Amino acid sequence: MVDVLPLVEARLATALGEPDARAAVTFLGTDRIEVLRFSEGDIVRYATLGMSAHPMTDPTAMLADPVQGPRAELLLSVRAGVADTDKVLKPLAVLGASPQVEGLVVAPGASLDTGEPLWPGAPFTSVLVAEPGGLVEDLELDDPMDPVRFLPLLPMTPNEAAWKRVHGAQALQERWLAGGTDLRDPSRRSVPLD
């Protein structure tokens, strides 16, 4: 079996440059999840490293397939210097461990909730998982393994998360687009939803 994580880290470095900080979190009964920080101008990006070590398994499956199944890492981009966003490391690691801990298959359109602000004073406690392929290209692996997808996370206010549950991810993204919402603003307000 190929060790996926060095390939994932190399893909992140190719797309985003060398990380300027990293932190690791280990949860009982799970593999270690690292969070890497990349700074580029006034944007800081955080990426999980470790979530893709094993394929995500449908919680209804009788047996976990050790080779086949979707693999992903999470990406969060925010404006630097506006809030203490480095405190997002633990909540991001929690989200990265959720496939192992909760048996989740994280996919575009899903909501992930941390149950606490993403960083001190953040108006967000959850994120919308967006479509991959924009910032970091999928990492193809040898057959029969699925590629690693790099899934952007878009912070949601509690009102936006509730609205998304009723109307869907696409409708929320259209609302953000129509409102000219800066999704990288770590202190932005909720988009108008009426």
Backbone as a ProteinNet text record, in pm:
[ID]
protein_1_A
[PRIMARY]
MVDVLPLVEARLATALGEPDARAAVTFLGTDRIEVLRFSEGDIVRYATLGMSAHPMTDPTAMLADPVQGPRAELLLSVRAGVADTDKVLKPLAVLGASPQVEGLVVAPGASLDTGEPLWPGAPFTSVLVAEPGGLVEDLELDDPMDPVRFLPLLPMTPNEAAWKRVHGAQALQERWLAGGTDLRDPSRRSVPLD
[TERTIARY]
84.9	0	88	55.1	130.3	92.7	193.2	166.4	121.1	-4.8	-67.4	-21	5.8	25.3	145.4	261.8	369.6	330.6	252.5	205.3	109	22.6	-73	1.2	99.6	174.6	249.9	304.6	374.8	278.2	156	56.9	18.9	0.2	-32.2	81.3	207.2	322.4	334.7	305.1	310	206.6	87.4	-21.9	-13.3	31	20.4	154.9	265.1	396.1	424.7	536.3	573	489.5	444.1	368.9	459.7	403.9	483.1	454.6	360.5	333	253.8	263.1	184.5	156.9	45.5	8.1	-52.6	-40.8	-95.8	-188.7	-296	-392.1	-419	-419.6	-454.5	-573.1	-675.8	-794.1	-789.9	-840.9	-838.9	-896.3	-819.3	-866.6	-856.9	-788.1	-776.9	-630.5	-605.2	-472.9	-456.7	-332.5	-300.8	-347.7	-404.9	-444.2	-357.3	-288.4	-210.9	-289.8	-264.6	-318.8	-199.7	-187.1	-78	-130.2	-47	-84.9	3.6	-60.8	8.2	-31.2	66.4	37.2	76.6	-14.5	12.1	-51.8	31.2	-21.6	-113.5	-235.8	-329.1	-422.7	-392	-473.9	-393.3	-457	-395.5	-485.7	-420.9	-494.5	-453.7	-551.2	-528.2	-570.9	-488	-519	-496.9	-590.5	-570.5	-473.6	-405.5	-317.3	-332.3	-390.1	-412	-548.5	-643.4	-778.7	-780	-690.8	-690.4	-608.7	-551.2	-468.8	-549.5	-680.8	-769.2	-892.4	-950.1	-1073.7	-1187.5	-1275.4	-1395.1	-1491.2	-1559.9	-1646.6	-1789.1	-1881.1	-2023.1	-2055	-2115.8	-2143	-2235.1	-2308.9	-2397.7	-2325.9	-2201.4	-2127.1	-2089	-2095.8	-2061.7	-1912	-1830.1	-1684.5	-1624.7	-1522.2	-1452.4	-1352.3	-1358.2	-1262.6	-1134	-1020.3	-896.1	-833	-884.6	-823.1	-916.8	-1037.3	-1129.6	-1222.2	-1260.7	-1350.9	-1298	-1385.1	-1342.5	-1238.9	-1144.2	-1040.6	-1043.1	-1019.5	-1023.8	-938.2	-902.6	-845.1	-926.3	-923.3	-1004.4	-917.2	-969.8	-899.8	-988.1	-929.4	-1001	-915.4	-972.2	-900.6	-968.9	-889.3	-942.7	-845.3	-897	-811.6	-727.2	-601.3	-509.3	-525.1	-494.3	-486.6	-617.5	-730.8	-860.4	-907	-873	-913.6	-804.2	-813	-714.7	-750.8	-739.3	-784.2	-693.5	-572.8	-487.3	-549.6	-647	-715.8	-811.7	-821.2	-905.4	-840.5	-715.6	-642.7	-714.9	-758	-824.8	-960.8	-1049.3	-1176.4	-1156.9	-1056.5	-1030.4	-982.1	-897.6	-852.5	-969.6	-1062.1	-1182.4	-1261.3	-1279.6	-1352.3	-1276.3	-1142.5	-1061.3	-1067.7	-1089.8	-1099.2	-1240.3	-1338.8	-1478.7	-1506.2	-1440.2	-1465.8	-1423.7	-1312.8	-1268.9	-1355	-1386.2	-1457.3	-1606	-1668.6	-1814	-1858.5	-1763.4	-1800.2	-1865.4	-1829.6	-1886.6	-1814.9	-1888	-1827.8	-1847	-1737.5	-1743.8	-1743.9	-1845.5	-1861.1	-1912.8	-1893.5	-1945.4	-2094.4	-2133	-2272.7	-2304.4	-2214.5	-2237.3	-2211.4	-2274.6	-2247	-2170.8	-2067.8	-1993.5	-2000.1	-2038.1	-2056.7	-1954.4	-1889	-1790	-1851.2	-1969.9	-2033.6	-1974.6	-1877.3	-1814.8	-1764.3	-1736	-1683.1	-1554.1	-1536.9	-1417.9	-1289.2	-1297.3	-1186.2	-1248.6	-1174.4	-1235.1	-1310.4	-1435.4	-1517.4	-1573.6	-1547.9	-1596.3	-1748.8	-1813.3	-1958.2	-1998.5	-1902.6	-1927.5	-1901.1	-1992.6	-1970.5	-1977.9	-2002	-2009.4	-1955.9	-1934.9	-1882.5	-1963.6	-1966.9	-2023.3	-1907.3	-1915.2	-1811.3	-1839.2	-1742.4	-1759.2	-1697.7	-1716.3	-1663.6	-1511.5	-1443.5	-1297.3	-1250.4	-1119.3	-1061.1	-1019	-1057.8	-1022.5	-882.5	-858.1	-731.8	-623.4	-658.6	-564.5	-630	-561.8	-616.3	-620.3	-715.9	-723.2	-589.2	-556.3	-433.9	-472.1	-435.8	-465.4	-373.3	-430	-354	-360.8	-273.5	-272.7	-404.6	-450.3	-569.5	-547.1	-645.6	-786.8	-824.3	-725.7	-755.5	-820.7	-916.6	-980.4	-882.3	-898.7	-811.5	-839.6	-740.8	-760.1	-817.2	-929.3	-992.9	-967.1	-938.4	-910.8	-1035.5	-1109.5	-1242	-1235.5	-1270.1	-1274.3	-1388.9	-1364.1	-1465.4	-1506.4	-1636.2	-1690.2	-1762.6	-1709.2	-1772.4	-1915.9	-2003.5	-2144.7	-2182.3	-2261.4	-2320.4	-2431.4	-2474.7	-2584.5	-2710.4	-2742.6	-2860.2	-2842.4	-2722.2	-2696	-2703.8	-2651.9	-2656	-2800.4	-2882.7	-3024.2	-3095.3	-3066.3	-3128	-3084.8	-2957	-2904.7	-2974.1	-3004.3	-3072.7	-3208.6	-3274.5	-3407.5	-3398.1	-3309	-3306.4	-3195.6	-3094.9	-2987.7	-2863.2	-2752.8	-2621.9	-2617.7	-2673.6	-2670.2	-2741.6	-2855.9	-2931.9	-2853.4	-2783.5	-2703.7	-2587.2	-2521.2	-2410.3	-2457.9	-2576.5	-2632.8	-2662.7	-2711.5	-2740.6	-2611	-2503.9	-2373.4	-2324.8	-2339.7	-2293.7	-2373.3	-2504.7	-2590.6	-2560.5	-2523.7	-2494.9	-2351.4	-2269	-2128.6	-2053.4	-2087.2	-2030.5	-1882.7	-1801.4	-1659.8	-1646.5	-1642.2	-1640.6	-1508.3	-1408.4	-1279.7	-1270.8	-1372.6	-1374	-1407.2	-1311.2	-1335.9	-1432.7	-1475.4	-1570.4	-1695.9	-1721.9	-1838.2	-1969.4	-2071.6	-2205.8	-2278.8	-2389	-2472.5	-2526.6	-2535.6	-2596.3	-2747.3	-2814.1	-2959.4	-3031.1	-3120.6	-3181.3	-3333.2	-3392.4	-3538.6	-3578.9
-120.3	0	124.7	218.2	342.4	433.8	504.3	603.9	730.9	763.2	873.5	1010.5	1023	1155.8	1233.5	1171.3	1249.8	1304.5	1228	1274.2	1392.2	1383	1491.2	1618.1	1603.7	1721.3	1784.7	1701.9	1754.5	1829.7	1778.8	1846.5	1980.9	1984.7	2110.7	2211.8	2166.9	2256.6	2309.1	2224	2266.5	2375.5	2358.7	2453.1	2578.5	2564.5	2674.6	2725.6	2659.8	2696.6	2616.8	2644.6	2573.1	2624.9	2534.3	2580.2	2658.6	2762.6	2840.8	2801.5	2709.2	2656.8	2527.1	2443.3	2319.8	2282.3	2217	2167.2	2029.3	1945.6	1810.5	1785.4	1713.5	1675.8	1526.3	1455.5	1313.2	1292.4	1228.9	1197.6	1049.7	1013.4	875.6	783.1	682.9	584.3	627	737.7	783.2	810.4	820.1	861.1	1010.2	1053.5	1194.8	1278	1392.6	1489.5	1612.9	1652.4	1776.1	1885.4	2007.6	2122.9	2209.6	2235.2	2316	2455.3	2557.1	2695.3	2746.9	2809.3	2869.8	3016.4	3105.8	3249.2	3299.5	3377.2	3435.6	3573.5	3676.7	3812.9	3829.9	3878.5	3899.4	3780.7	3666	3545.6	3440.6	3378.2	3264	3143.7	3032.6	2910.1	2802.2	2724.2	2611.9	2485.1	2381.9	2255.5	2140.5	2046.4	1926.5	1834.2	1752.2	1649.6	1527.5	1423.2	1301	1240.3	1322.6	1274.8	1175.2	1193.8	1109.8	982.2	958.1	837.9	710.7	717.8	603	649.4	561.8	601.2	620.5	714.1	732.9	619.3	571.3	455.4	492.8	446.8	466.1	403	480.5	427	304.8	281.8	164.6	40.7	55.8	-59.4	-153.9	-282.2	-382.5	-382.2	-364.6	-367.2	-245.8	-188.9	-75.4	-128.3	-75.5	-113.1	-35.3	-103.4	-32.1	35.9	9.9	63.4	157.3	110.8	190.7	273.9	387.6	479.2	620.5	719.3	858.8	899.7	982.4	1038.1	1189.6	1261.1	1407.1	1470.2	1595	1685.2	1813.5	1892	2013.5	2137.6	2241.1	2369.3	2483.1	2573.6	2692.3	2814.5	2912.5	3036.1	3155.4	3238	3357.9	3474	3595.1	3713.6	3718.5	3749.8	3754.3	3885.3	3881.9	4002.8	4060.2	3998	4050.7	3986.9	3859.9	3785.1	3683.1	3623.8	3524.3	3388.9	3380	3260	3139.4	3158.8	3042.9	2948.2	2996.9	2911.2	2813.4	2820.8	2729.1	2590.8	2578.7	2452.9	2334.5	2348.6	2235.4	2204.6	2305.5	2272.7	2209.5	2255.6	2199.1	2054.5	2026.6	1889.2	1799.6	1852.7	1776.9	1740.6	1837	1809.2	1707	1718	1623.6	1481.9	1469.6	1337.5	1280.1	1359.9	1314.9	1188.7	1164.7	1036.9	916.3	927.9	816.7	805.5	919.8	920.2	889.6	955.7	946.4	864.7	816.5	740.2	825.3	953.7	1042.6	1027.9	1045.1	1062.3	1209.6	1286	1430.1	1454.2	1525.8	1549.8	1691.3	1744.7	1878.3	1888.9	2003.6	2027.9	1994.4	1923.5	1884.8	2002.7	1998.9	2093.6	2018.3	2081.6	2024.8	2125.7	2080.3	2168.7	2135.8	2238.8	2218	2232.3	2291	2310.2	2424.8	2493.6	2609	2702.5	2829	2920	2865.1	2886.7	2835.2	2894.5	3018.3	3084.5	3182.2	3236.5	3325	3442.2	3457.6	3566.6	3544.2	3427.7	3400.5	3390.8	3448.2	3434.6	3301.5	3208.5	3082.2	2963.7	2865.5	2740.6	2621.8	2649.5	2540.7	2589.5	2492	2522.6	2446.8	2503.1	2435.9	2378.7	2253.1	2188.9	2223.1	2288.9	2333.2	2232	2257.9	2170.6	2180.2	2067.6	2069	2112.3	2123.2	2143.2	2284.3	2382.5	2519.8	2556.4	2546.7	2590	2483.3	2360.7	2248.4	2136.5	2093.2	1987.7	1855.3	1770.3	1635.3	1565.4	1479.5	1399.8	1259	1222.6	1087.7	987.5	875	766.6	643.9	547.6	424.7	350.6	287.6	203.7	93.2	54.2	93	205.7	281.3	385.6	507.8	565.7	689.8	805.6	912.9	1029.4	1101	1176.7	1263.3	1394.8	1436.5	1562.6	1664.4	1787.6	1894.9	1982.5	1969.8	2030.8	2164.3	2274	2404.4	2409.5	2477	2496.9	2643.4	2668.6	2804.9	2825.6	2911.6	2931.7	2982.7	2927.3	2967.7	3018.3	3125.4	3169.9	3070.5	3067.2	2976.8	2999.1	3126.3	3153.6	3097	3112.8	3058	2905.8	2843.9	2697.5	2647.6	2716.9	2678.4	2697.5	2808.1	2835.7	2731.6	2692	2591.2	2457.1	2420.6	2293.3	2289.1	2403.1	2409.1	2422.3	2509.8	2545.8	2479.1	2423.7	2353.5	2438.3	2368.4	2432.6	2526.2	2484.2	2565.4	2698.7	2694.6	2817.7	2913.2	2860.1	2945.1	3007.2	2927.4	2980.8	3088.9	3070.2	3173.4	3300.9	3286.8	3401	3476.9	3401.8	3463.5	3540.3	3479.2	3540.9	3668	3658.6	3774.7	3889.1	3854.9	3956.8	4007.6	3954.9	3996.1	3963.2	3851.7	3813.8	3778	3836.2	3800.5	3683.6	3561.8	3441.7	3423.3	3504.4	3496.4	3593.3	3677.2	3774.6	3701.7	3690.9	3613.4	3679.3	3801.8	3867	3913	3854.9	3899.4	3865.6	3939.9	3914.5	3815.9	3765.2	3674.3	3747.5	3675	3731.4	3747.1	3850.4	3862.3	3737.6	3679.4	3552.3	3558.3	3678.1	3684.3	3718.5
0	0	0	-85.8	-95	22.1	75.9	180.1	108.9	125.6	52.7	102.6	232.8	291.1	236.6	209.7	147.8	10.2	-65.5	-196.8	-180	-78.9	-51.9	-11	77.4	121.4	5	-83	-200.9	-292.4	-309.4	-394.4	-333.4	-201.3	-133.9	-150.4	-135.2	-148.7	-291.5	-389.8	-530	-556.8	-501	-526.4	-440.5	-314.9	-218.8	-167.6	-202.6	-148.8	-22.8	38.4	160.5	278.4	365.1	482.2	576.5	639.5	735	879.6	899.9	1033.9	1018.7	1121.6	1124	1268.1	1288.5	1420.7	1401.6	1501.4	1492.4	1610.1	1582.3	1685.3	1669.2	1779.4	1776.6	1868.7	1815.6	1894.1	1928.2	2043.6	2088.9	1981.6	1944.5	1848.2	1703	1674.9	1536	1502.1	1372.5	1327.1	1351.3	1351.5	1372.1	1251.8	1282.1	1178.8	1196.9	1091.2	1095.3	1024.1	1063.7	991.7	953	824.2	770.6	740.8	764.7	734.5	620.9	523.4	409.5	403.5	395.7	386.7	249.5	190.1	58.5	56.1	69.6	72.9	192.1	166.6	278	299.3	236.8	252.8	328.3	424.4	492.7	466.2	432.7	401.6	500.7	543	633.1	560.1	567.2	500.7	597.6	598.9	679.2	606	682.9	628.4	718.4	664.3	742	717.1	678.6	652.8	536.4	438.5	317.8	333.2	451.5	470.9	447.4	476.6	456.3	379.2	298.3	229.3	329.4	297.4	380.5	349.8	453.1	438.2	472.7	389.6	416.4	552.5	642.9	777	776.4	667.9	662.2	609.9	561.3	508.5	622.2	593.7	694.7	724	619.2	633.5	566	625.7	565.2	463	341	236.8	260.9	279	308.9	188.1	67.6	-54.4	-128.8	-158.9	-240.2	-153.9	-210.1	-141.5	-153	-133.3	-149.4	-44.9	-88.7	-0.3	-17.8	91.7	83	191.2	167.2	266.5	259.6	365.7	376.4	365	299.9	282.1	329.4	406.5	452.2	420.8	351.8	316.8	383.6	453.4	519.1	502.9	523	519.1	646.3	630	742.9	819	948.5	1029	1077.1	1042.8	1083.3	1214.2	1234	1354	1385.8	1503.7	1546.1	1485.3	1352.8	1281.7	1304.8	1357.8	1385	1487.2	1562.8	1659	1589.7	1455.2	1379.7	1368.9	1410.7	1393	1457.1	1582.3	1648.4	1585.6	1565.8	1499.7	1361	1286.6	1154.3	1165.6	1265.3	1287.7	1327.7	1407.3	1445.3	1320	1229.6	1105.4	1020.6	1018.6	942.5	998	1128.7	1191.6	1184.1	1144	1148.3	1065.6	950.9	883	967.1	1041	1126.7	1251.6	1313.1	1441.2	1423.4	1325.7	1310.5	1190.7	1111.4	992.9	885.3	880	779.2	645.8	538	406.5	372.7	377.2	353.5	203.2	155.2	12	-11.3	-134.1	-164.7	-136	-79.1	-44.1	100.8	167	307.3	400.2	515.3	624.1	731.5	784.2	897	1010.6	1128.3	1242.9	1350.5	1403.7	1509.3	1648.3	1657.5	1787.1	1867.3	1811.2	1876.8	1767.8	1803.2	1701.2	1640.1	1510.1	1441.3	1498.5	1548.5	1618.5	1715.6	1812.4	1913.4	1848.6	1887.3	1835.9	1696.8	1637.2	1501.1	1500.5	1396.9	1385.9	1320.6	1305.5	1234.7	1327.7	1324.9	1396.9	1301.7	1174.3	1077.2	943.3	854.5	721.9	617.1	498	381.6	303	266.7	185.3	39.1	-24.8	-164.1	-260.5	-387.8	-493.9	-499.7	-522.9	-532.5	-671	-685.7	-818.1	-850.7	-770.9	-802.8	-758.2	-630.5	-572.4	-581.4	-545.4	-549.2	-630.1	-735.3	-820.9	-746.4	-786.7	-730.8	-749.1	-654.7	-661.6	-703.3	-825.7	-875.7	-807.2	-767.3	-704.8	-795.3	-770.5	-850.4	-834.8	-943.4	-936.8	-835.3	-759.7	-768.5	-672.3	-621	-522.4	-587.6	-517.2	-561.8	-545.7	-624.6	-607.8	-475.2	-429.2	-313.3	-364.9	-307.9	-346	-235.9	-274.8	-179.5	-174.6	-65.2	-53.5	19.5	-50.3	17.4	118.5	228.9	332.1	333.9	333.4	334.9	467.6	555.6	686.9	674.2	758.5	760.3	898.7	901.6	1027.6	1064.9	1190.7	1227.4	1142.3	1109.7	1026.3	886.1	830.6	697.1	697.5	803.2	812.9	820.7	898.8	909.9	776	708.1	578.2	475.1	480.2	386.9	406.8	533.3	559.4	489.4	480.3	418.5	266.3	218.7	76.6	-4.1	62.3	-7.6	-27.1	-53.7	-68.5	-188.1	-300.1	-422.4	-401.2	-335.1	-310.4	-220.4	-120.1	-32.5	-109.9	-192.3	-270.6	-368	-425.4	-513.7	-434.8	-311.9	-225.8	-194.5	-162.1	-136.4	-259.2	-375.3	-500.3	-529.7	-516.5	-542.5	-445	-321	-220.2	-224.1	-316.3	-322.5	-194.2	-131.4	-2.1	-14.5	71	77.8	174.3	121.1	204	276.6	243.4	313.3	431	447.2	556.7	687.1	780.7	902.3	999.9	972.3	1062.8	988.3	872.5	793.3	863.1	823.9	876.3	783.7	832.5	753.3	631.8	520	399.6	426.6	369.1	386.9	331	411.5	374.1	359	358.7	345.4	204.5
[MASK]
++++++++++++++++++++++++++++++++++++++++++++++++++++++++++++++++++++++++++++++++++++++++++++++++++++++++++++++++++++++++++++++++++++++++++++++++++++++++++++++++++++++++++++++++++++++++++++++++++

